[in-house]
XYZ file of C-alpha atoms in Angstrom:
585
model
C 153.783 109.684 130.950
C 153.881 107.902 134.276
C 152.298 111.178 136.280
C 149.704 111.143 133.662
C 149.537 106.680 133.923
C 149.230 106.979 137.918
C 147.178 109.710 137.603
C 144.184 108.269 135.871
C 143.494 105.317 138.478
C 143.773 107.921 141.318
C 141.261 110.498 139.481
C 138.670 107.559 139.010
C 139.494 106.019 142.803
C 138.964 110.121 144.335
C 135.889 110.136 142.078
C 133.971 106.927 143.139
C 135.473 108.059 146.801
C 133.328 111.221 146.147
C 129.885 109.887 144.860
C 130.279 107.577 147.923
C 130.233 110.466 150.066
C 127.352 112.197 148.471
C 125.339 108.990 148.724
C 126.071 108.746 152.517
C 125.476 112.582 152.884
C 121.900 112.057 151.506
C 120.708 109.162 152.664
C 118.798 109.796 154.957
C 117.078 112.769 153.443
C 113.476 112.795 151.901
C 112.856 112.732 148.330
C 111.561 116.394 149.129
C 114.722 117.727 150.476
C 116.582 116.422 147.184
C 113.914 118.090 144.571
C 114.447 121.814 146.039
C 118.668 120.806 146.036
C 117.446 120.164 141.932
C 115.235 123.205 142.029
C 118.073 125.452 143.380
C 120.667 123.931 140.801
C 118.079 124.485 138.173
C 117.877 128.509 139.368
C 121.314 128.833 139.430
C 121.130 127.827 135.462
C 118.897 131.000 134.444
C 121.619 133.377 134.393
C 123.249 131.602 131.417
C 119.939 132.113 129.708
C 119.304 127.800 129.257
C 118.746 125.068 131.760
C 121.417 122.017 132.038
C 119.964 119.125 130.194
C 121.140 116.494 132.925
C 119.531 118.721 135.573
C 116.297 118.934 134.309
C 116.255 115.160 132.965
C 117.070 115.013 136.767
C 114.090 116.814 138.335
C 112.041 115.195 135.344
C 112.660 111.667 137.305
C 112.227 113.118 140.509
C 109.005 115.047 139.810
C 108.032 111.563 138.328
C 109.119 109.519 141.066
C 107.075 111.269 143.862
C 103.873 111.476 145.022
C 102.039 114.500 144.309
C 100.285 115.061 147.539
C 101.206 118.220 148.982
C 100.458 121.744 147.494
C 103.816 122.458 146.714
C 104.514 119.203 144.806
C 101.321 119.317 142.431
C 102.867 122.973 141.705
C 106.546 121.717 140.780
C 104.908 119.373 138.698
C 102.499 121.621 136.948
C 105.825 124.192 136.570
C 108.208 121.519 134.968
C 105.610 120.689 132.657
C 104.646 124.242 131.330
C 108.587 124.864 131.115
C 108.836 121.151 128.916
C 105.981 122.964 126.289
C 107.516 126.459 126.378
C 104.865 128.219 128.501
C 105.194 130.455 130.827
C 104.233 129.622 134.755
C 103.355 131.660 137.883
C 101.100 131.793 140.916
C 98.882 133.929 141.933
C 98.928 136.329 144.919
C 96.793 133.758 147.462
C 99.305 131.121 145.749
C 95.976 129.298 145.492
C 96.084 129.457 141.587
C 98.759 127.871 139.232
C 99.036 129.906 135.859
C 100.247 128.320 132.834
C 100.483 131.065 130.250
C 101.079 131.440 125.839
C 100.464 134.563 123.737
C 97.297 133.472 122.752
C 95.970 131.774 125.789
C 96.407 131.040 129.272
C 95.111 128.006 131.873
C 93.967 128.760 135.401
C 94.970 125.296 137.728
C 92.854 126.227 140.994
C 94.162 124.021 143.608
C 93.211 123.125 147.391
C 95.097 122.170 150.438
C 97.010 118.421 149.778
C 97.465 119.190 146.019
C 94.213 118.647 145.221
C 92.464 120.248 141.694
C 89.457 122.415 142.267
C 88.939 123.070 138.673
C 90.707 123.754 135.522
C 89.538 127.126 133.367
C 90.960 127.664 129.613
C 91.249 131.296 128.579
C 91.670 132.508 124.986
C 93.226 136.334 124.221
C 90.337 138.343 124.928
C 88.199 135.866 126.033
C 86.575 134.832 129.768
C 88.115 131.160 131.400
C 85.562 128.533 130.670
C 85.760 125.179 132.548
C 87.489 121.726 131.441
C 86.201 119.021 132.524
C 88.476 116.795 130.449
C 91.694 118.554 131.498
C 90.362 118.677 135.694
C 89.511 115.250 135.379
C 93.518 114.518 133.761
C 95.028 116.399 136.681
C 92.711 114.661 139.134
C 93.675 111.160 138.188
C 97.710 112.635 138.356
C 97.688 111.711 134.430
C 100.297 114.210 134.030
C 101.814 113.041 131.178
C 98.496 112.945 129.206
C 97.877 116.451 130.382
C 101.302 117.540 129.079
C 100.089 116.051 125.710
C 96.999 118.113 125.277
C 99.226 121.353 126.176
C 100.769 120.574 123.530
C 98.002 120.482 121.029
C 96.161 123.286 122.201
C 99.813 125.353 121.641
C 100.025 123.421 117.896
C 96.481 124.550 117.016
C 98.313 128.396 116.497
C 101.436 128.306 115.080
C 101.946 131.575 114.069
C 105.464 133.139 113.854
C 105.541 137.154 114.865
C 105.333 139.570 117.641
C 102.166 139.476 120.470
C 100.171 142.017 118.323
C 100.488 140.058 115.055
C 99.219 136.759 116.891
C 96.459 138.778 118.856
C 95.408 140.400 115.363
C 95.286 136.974 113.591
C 93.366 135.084 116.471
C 90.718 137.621 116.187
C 90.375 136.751 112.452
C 89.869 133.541 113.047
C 87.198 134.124 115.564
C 85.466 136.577 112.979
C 85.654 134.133 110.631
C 84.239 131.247 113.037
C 81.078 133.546 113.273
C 80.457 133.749 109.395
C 80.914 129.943 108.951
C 78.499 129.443 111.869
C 75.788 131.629 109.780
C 76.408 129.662 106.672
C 75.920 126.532 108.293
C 72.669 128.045 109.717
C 70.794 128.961 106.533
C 67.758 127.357 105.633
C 68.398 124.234 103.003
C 66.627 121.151 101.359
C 66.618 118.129 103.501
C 68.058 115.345 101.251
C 68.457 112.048 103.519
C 66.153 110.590 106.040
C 69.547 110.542 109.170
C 69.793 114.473 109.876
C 72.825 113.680 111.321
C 74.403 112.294 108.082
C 72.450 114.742 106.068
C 73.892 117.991 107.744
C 77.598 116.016 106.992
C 77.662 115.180 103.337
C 74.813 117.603 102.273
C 75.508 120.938 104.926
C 77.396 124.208 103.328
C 79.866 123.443 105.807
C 79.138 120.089 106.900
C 78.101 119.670 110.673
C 80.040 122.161 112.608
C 81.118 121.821 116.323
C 82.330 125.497 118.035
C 85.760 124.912 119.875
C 85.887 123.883 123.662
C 87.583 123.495 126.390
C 90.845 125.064 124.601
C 89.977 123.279 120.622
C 89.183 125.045 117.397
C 86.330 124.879 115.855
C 85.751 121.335 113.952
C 83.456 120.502 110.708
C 82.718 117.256 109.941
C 82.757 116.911 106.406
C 82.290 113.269 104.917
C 80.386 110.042 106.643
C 80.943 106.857 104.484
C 78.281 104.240 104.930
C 80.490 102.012 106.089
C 81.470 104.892 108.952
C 77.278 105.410 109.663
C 77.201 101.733 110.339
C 80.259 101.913 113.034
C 78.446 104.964 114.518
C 75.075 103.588 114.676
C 76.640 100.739 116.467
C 79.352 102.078 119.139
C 77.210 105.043 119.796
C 80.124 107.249 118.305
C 79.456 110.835 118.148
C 81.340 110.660 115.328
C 83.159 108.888 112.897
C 83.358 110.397 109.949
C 86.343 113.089 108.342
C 86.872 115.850 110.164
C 89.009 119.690 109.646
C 90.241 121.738 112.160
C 89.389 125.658 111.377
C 92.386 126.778 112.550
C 95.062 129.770 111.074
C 98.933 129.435 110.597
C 101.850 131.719 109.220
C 102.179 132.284 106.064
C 105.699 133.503 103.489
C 103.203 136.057 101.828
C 100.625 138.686 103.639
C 97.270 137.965 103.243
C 93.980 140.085 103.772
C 92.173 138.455 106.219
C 88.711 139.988 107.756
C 88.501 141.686 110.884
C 85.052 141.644 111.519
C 82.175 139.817 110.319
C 81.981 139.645 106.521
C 78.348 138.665 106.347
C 75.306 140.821 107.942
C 72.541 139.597 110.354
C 70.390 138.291 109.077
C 72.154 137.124 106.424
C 71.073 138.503 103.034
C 71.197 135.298 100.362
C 71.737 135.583 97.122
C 69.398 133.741 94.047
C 71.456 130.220 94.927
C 70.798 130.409 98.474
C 74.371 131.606 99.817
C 75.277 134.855 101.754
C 76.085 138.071 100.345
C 79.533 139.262 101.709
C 80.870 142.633 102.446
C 83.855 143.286 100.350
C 87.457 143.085 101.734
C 87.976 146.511 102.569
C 90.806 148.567 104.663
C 87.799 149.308 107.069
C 86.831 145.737 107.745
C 90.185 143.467 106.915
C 93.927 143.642 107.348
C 96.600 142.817 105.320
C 98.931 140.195 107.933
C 101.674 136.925 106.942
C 98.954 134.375 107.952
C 96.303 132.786 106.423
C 93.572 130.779 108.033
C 93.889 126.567 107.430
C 92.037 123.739 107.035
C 93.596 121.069 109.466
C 92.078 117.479 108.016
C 92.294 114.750 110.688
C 93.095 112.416 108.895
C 95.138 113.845 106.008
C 93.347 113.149 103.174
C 94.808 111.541 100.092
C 93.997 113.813 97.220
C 94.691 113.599 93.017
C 96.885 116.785 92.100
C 94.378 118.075 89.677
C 92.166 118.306 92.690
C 94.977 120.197 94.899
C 95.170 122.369 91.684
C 91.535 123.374 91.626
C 91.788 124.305 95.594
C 94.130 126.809 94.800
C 91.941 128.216 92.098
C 88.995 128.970 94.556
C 91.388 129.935 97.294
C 93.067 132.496 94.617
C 96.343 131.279 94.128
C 96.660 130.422 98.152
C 97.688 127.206 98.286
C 99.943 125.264 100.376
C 103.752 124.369 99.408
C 103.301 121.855 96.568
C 104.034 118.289 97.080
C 107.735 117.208 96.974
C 106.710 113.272 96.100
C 103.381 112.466 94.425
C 102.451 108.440 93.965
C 99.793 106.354 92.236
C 96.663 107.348 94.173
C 95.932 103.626 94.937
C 99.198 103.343 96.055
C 99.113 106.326 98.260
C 95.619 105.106 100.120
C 96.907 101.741 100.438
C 100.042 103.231 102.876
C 97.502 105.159 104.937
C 95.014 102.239 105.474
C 94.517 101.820 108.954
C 93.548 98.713 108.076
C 95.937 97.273 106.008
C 99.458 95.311 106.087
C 102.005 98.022 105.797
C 104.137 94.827 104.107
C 101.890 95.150 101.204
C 104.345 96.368 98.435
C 103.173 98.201 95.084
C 106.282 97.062 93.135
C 104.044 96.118 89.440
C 100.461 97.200 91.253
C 98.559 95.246 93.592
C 96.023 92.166 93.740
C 93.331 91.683 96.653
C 90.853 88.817 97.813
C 87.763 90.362 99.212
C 85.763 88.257 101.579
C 81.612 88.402 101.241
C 78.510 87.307 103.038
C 77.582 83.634 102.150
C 81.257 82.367 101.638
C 81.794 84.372 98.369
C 85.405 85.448 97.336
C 86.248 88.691 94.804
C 89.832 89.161 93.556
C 90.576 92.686 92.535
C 93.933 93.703 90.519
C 95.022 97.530 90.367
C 97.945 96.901 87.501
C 101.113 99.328 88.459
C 101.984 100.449 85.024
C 98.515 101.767 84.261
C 97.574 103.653 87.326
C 101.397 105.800 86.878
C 99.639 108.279 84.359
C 99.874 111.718 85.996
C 95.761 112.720 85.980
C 95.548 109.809 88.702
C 98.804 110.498 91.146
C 98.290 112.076 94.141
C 99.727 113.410 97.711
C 98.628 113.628 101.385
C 97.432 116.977 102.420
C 97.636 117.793 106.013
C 96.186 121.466 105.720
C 94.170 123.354 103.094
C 94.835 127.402 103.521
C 92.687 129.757 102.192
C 91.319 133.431 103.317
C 87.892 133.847 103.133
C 84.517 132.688 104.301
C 83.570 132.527 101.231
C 86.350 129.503 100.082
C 84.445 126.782 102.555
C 82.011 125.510 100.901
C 83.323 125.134 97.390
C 86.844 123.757 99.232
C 84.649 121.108 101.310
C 83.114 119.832 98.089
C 86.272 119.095 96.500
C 86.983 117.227 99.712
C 84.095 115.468 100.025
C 84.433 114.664 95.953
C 87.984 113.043 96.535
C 86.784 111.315 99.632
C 84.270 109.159 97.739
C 86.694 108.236 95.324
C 88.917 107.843 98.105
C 85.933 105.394 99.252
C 85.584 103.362 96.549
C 88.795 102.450 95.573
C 90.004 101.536 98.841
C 86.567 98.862 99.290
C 88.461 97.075 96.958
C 91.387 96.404 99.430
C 91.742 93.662 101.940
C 93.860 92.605 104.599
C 93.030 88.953 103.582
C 96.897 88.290 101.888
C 96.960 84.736 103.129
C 93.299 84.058 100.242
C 95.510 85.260 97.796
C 98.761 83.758 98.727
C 96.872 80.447 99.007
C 95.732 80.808 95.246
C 91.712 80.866 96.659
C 89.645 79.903 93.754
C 87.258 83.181 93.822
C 84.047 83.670 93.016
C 84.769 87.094 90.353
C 88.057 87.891 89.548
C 88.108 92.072 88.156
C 90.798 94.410 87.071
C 90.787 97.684 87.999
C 91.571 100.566 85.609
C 91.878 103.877 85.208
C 89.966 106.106 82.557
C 89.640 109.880 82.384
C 89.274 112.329 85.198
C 86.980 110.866 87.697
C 86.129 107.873 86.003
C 87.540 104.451 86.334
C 86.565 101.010 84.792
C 86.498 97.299 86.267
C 86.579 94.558 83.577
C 85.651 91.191 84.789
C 84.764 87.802 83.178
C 80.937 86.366 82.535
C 79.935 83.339 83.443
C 80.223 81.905 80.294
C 83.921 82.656 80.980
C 84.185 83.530 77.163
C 83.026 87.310 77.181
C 84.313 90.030 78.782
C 82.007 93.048 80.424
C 82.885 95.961 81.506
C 81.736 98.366 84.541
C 82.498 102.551 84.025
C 81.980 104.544 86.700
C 81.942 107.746 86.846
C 82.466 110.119 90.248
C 80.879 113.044 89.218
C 80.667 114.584 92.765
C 80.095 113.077 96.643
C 76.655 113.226 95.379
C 76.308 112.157 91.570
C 77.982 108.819 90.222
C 76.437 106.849 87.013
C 77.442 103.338 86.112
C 77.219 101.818 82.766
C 77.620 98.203 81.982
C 79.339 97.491 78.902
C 78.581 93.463 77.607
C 78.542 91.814 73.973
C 74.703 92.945 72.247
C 73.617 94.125 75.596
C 72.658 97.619 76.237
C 69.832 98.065 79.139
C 69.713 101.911 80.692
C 67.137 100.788 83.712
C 70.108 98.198 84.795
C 72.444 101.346 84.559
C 70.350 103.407 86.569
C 69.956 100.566 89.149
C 73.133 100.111 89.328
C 74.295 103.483 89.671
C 71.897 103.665 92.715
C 73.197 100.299 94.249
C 76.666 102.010 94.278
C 75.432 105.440 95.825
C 73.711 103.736 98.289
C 76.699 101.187 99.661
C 79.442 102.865 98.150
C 81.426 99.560 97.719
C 82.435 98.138 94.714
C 82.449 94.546 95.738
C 79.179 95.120 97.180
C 78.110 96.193 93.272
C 79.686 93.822 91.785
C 77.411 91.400 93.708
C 74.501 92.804 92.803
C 75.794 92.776 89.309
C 76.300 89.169 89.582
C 72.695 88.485 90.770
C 70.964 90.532 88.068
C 72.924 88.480 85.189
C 72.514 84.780 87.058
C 68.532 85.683 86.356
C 68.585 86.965 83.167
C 67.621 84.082 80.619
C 67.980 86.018 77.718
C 70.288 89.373 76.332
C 67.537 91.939 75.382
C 68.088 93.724 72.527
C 69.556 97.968 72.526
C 65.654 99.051 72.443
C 63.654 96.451 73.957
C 59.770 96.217 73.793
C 57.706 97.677 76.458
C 57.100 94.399 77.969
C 60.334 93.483 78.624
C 61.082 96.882 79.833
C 58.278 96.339 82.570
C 59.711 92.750 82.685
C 63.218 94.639 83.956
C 61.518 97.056 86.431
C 59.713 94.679 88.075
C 63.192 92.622 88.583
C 64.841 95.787 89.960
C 62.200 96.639 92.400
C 62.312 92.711 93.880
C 66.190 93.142 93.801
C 66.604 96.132 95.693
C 63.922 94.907 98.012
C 65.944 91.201 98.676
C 69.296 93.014 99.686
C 69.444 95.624 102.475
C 72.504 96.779 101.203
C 71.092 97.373 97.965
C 67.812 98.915 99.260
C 66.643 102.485 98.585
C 65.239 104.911 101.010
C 62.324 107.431 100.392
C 63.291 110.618 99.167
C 62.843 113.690 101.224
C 59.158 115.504 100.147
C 60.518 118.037 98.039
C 59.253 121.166 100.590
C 61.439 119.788 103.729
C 63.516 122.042 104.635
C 66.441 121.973 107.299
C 66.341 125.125 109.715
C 68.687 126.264 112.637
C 67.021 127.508 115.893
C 69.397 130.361 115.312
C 67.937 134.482 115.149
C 70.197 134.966 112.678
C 68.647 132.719 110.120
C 67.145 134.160 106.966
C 63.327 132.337 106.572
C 62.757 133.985 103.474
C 64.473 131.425 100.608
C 65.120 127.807 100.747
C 68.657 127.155 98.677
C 69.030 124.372 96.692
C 72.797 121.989 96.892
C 74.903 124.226 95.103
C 78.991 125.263 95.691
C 79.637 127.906 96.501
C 81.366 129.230 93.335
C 78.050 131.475 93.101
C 78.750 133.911 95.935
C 78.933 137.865 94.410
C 82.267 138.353 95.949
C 83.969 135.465 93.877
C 81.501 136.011 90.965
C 85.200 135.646 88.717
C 84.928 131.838 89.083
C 82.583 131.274 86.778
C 85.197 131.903 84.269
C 88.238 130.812 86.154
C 88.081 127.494 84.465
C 86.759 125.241 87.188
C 85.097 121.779 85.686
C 81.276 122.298 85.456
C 80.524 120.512 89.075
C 81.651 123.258 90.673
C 79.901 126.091 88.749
């Protein structure tokens, strides 16, 4: 016991004796000297097939600590990064090029004399380098750690488990499939809003498509809220809206995926406007444990009946279904960008929306009532599916729940303190629930006797009716203008307003079938209203022969299609009695 007592003060005395030493030793050497004493260490590691942690958080601070300005720095640097994302690194013959290499992709670093960065060049399998400007321009400023960062995305785009082969098989799948999506998109259409931009987004067969560059997948913008065209007409945004990824991952079951292009050139349409496919044969597909995905930035909140109905056009090819589903107010509430993450939803939730001209709405979602299972819902990260074909009828669903997603969440505000402060308000509503797409919001006349009631139903991104429900009061041209009013802002507060403004100048409650002067009476009213409110104002409609054409060769001139899903296409000619709702037939 007393070896072992006297021996513990002299270990720790020869230790602290010995880190003395070393510190004297390498004093005076230059940081450079001590990163290739690392860099040795480090070497010495490979035989046991893993690198010491402590060692490389080591040359991690070292690396971070000095200067890139030599040749042989910028290339340590570029090294310990490709090692921190699991790529491969080498240089090249003239040692004038720094390789940073995956399965399914590689990045040329062409450096000068100093450590300077000629140019950056990202190379997919099969594929010549093409420039990045955005990755040079990292490297140039020695943002290292944001290069690092998009490594690491371009890697996460293709996460795909198996051997080279299998991951060069399934990349060129995806890039077959990239080519059919880009002739959809091309094919003649009806022009349906005045902004082309916004048009080719909500009204496009696959939105407004971007190809991939500079190392990212292809991208299709899918839904622009009004609220979002506003933000990009003022920032200049390219854009703003929802946007997926068309990207492919693993999958637990094979799939047949295409390995050429499904549709021919020109494109042969069928009486609805969409392409004719070739069928999925053993000559054109493959059969492979992957199936191509839908990456939505953001995740999108969605109802399960809607995640259902994906997996009936996708076949049965759906993703693994959601482990904890919550009250679809609920759920858009915790991914508000915007809102207090405090905000609990205990017994439901109550908002104060703020207005133009100093006027307050309070809007109550009641907990109990929004529980019923039709209306729960889950965040979905990824849609997969297999075919072409899926995209359009997929991106209507999505652009569906995002307008429900829409008008729900204009009822939230960040203004807790209003509330909290018992705000006398302007309208006070309750929002309900009703049946699939459809939801109510019951608020209090000014007499502050009656009750009235505003339905509204979500039919699609494209088709939504309102209908005002008040004691002895039925009037179908305030429906309609209503309805409009809501398409147009896509805000229920907004409506509400306009609601408010119509029954402040109504003297007296027509009668279910009114006489023809009062009915012109009512028109009249509309037209001033809409033209009083910009938010409530109407645009022209398209002339019925504009038509939207790509500059592309492979566009077929011949038919103009009318908005349709694409639940019509010959290859998936089963849906129509697959038991889809009739807005997607």
């Amino acid at each position: 016991m007393e070896a072992k007592s006297e021996g513990g003060p002299v270990s720790m005395k020869k230790t602290k004796t010995l880190m003395s030493d070393l510190k004297s030793k390498y004093a005076d050497k230059s940081w450079n000297e001590t990163f290739q004493l690392v860099r040795r260490c480090m070497e010495k590691t490979k035989g046991e097939g893993r690198v010491c942690e402590p060692i490389a958080q080591c040359l991690q601070k070292i690396n971070e600590a000095l200067n890139v300005c030599s040749l042989t720095a910028m290339v340590s640097r570029l090294e310990m990064i490709a090692k921190q994302r699991g790529l491969g690194s080498h240089m090249s013959p003239t040692e004038t090029v720094c390789y940073l290499t995956a399965d399914l992709f590689y990045i040329e670093v062409v450096l000068l004399r100093g450590g300077r960065v000629e140019d950056v060049r990202v190379a997919h399998h099969g594929e010549a380098p093409v420039s990045s400007p955005s990755l040079l321009q990292l490297l140039r400023m020695k943002k290292f750690q944001e290069f690092s960062l998009k490594l690491d995305d371009l890697a996460s785009f293709y996460i795909i488990s198996g051997d080279s082969d299998v991951k060069i098989k399934i990349y060129s799948c995806l890039r077959h499939l990239e080519t059919d999506l880009f002739k959809i998109s091309h094919l003649p259409r009806s022009l349906r809003e005045s902004d082309l931009h916004v048009d080719l987004i909500m009204n496009g067969r696959i939105g407004n498509v971007q190809p991939g560059k500079e190392g990212t997948p292809m991208t299709v913008e899918y839904y622009i809220s009004p609220s979002d065209v506003l933000s990009r007409s003022s920032t200049g945004e390219v854009s703003v809206g929802q946007v997926a990824l068309v990207t492919a991952g693993s999958s637990g079951a094979s799939h047949r995926l295409q390995r050429e292009s499904l549709i021919s050139s020109p494109p042969q349409v069928d009486s609805f406007g969409f392409p004719v496919f070739q069928p999925l044969t053993e000559s054109c597909s493959e059969s492979l444990p992957a199936t191509f995905l839908l990456k939505l930035q953001p995740p999108l909140p969605m109802l399960i009946p809607f995640i259902d109905k994906m997996g009936k056009i996708t076949d049965g090819v759906i993703a693994e279904k959601p482990q904890q589903v919550e009250p679809l107010p609920h759920l858009l509430m915790k991914t508000s960008a915007t809102l207090n993450a405090k905000i609990s939803w205990t017994h439901g939730a109550q908002f104060t929306v703020p207005l133009p001209d100093s006027e307050y709405h309070s809007y109550v979602f009641p907990g109990a009532v929004w529980g019923r299972e039709s209306w729960k819902g889950a965040l979905v990260h990824t849609v997969p599916f297999t075919h072409p074909g899926h995209v359009p009828a997929l991106l209507d669903l999505l652009r569906h729940q995002s307008a429900i997603n829409v008008l729900l969440a204009s009822c939230f505000s960040d203004h807790s303190q209003l509330t909290d402060a018992g705000l006398l308000c302007d309208l006070r509503c309750e929002v309900l629930p009703e049946s699939d797409h459809c939801l109510s919001v019951t608020f209090s006349l000014d007499d502050h006797i009656h009750l009235a009631v505003l339905q509204v139903t979500v039919v699609d991104s494209h088709q939504m009716s309102c209908r005002l429900l008040m004691p002895d009061f039925v009037d179908h041209k305030l429906d309609d203008y209503i309805s409009r009013v809501l398409m147009r802002c896509m805000s229920i507060p907004i409506t509400m307003r306009a609601i408010r403004r119509k029954l402040a100048g109504r003297t007296t409650r027509p009668e279910p079938a009114a006489d023809p002067e009062s009915s012109a009476a009512m028109e009249s009213d509309v037209i001033s209203g809409v033209s009083h409110d910009p938010a409530e104002d109407e645009s022209e409609a398209s002339p019925a022969g504009s038509c939207v054409m790509s500059v592309s060769d492979h566009v077929n001139t011949d038919a103009v299609a009318d908005h349709s899903p694409c639940a019509s296409l010959g290859v998936y000619s089963h849906w129509v009695t697959s038991g889809l709702p009739a807005e997607l037939l």
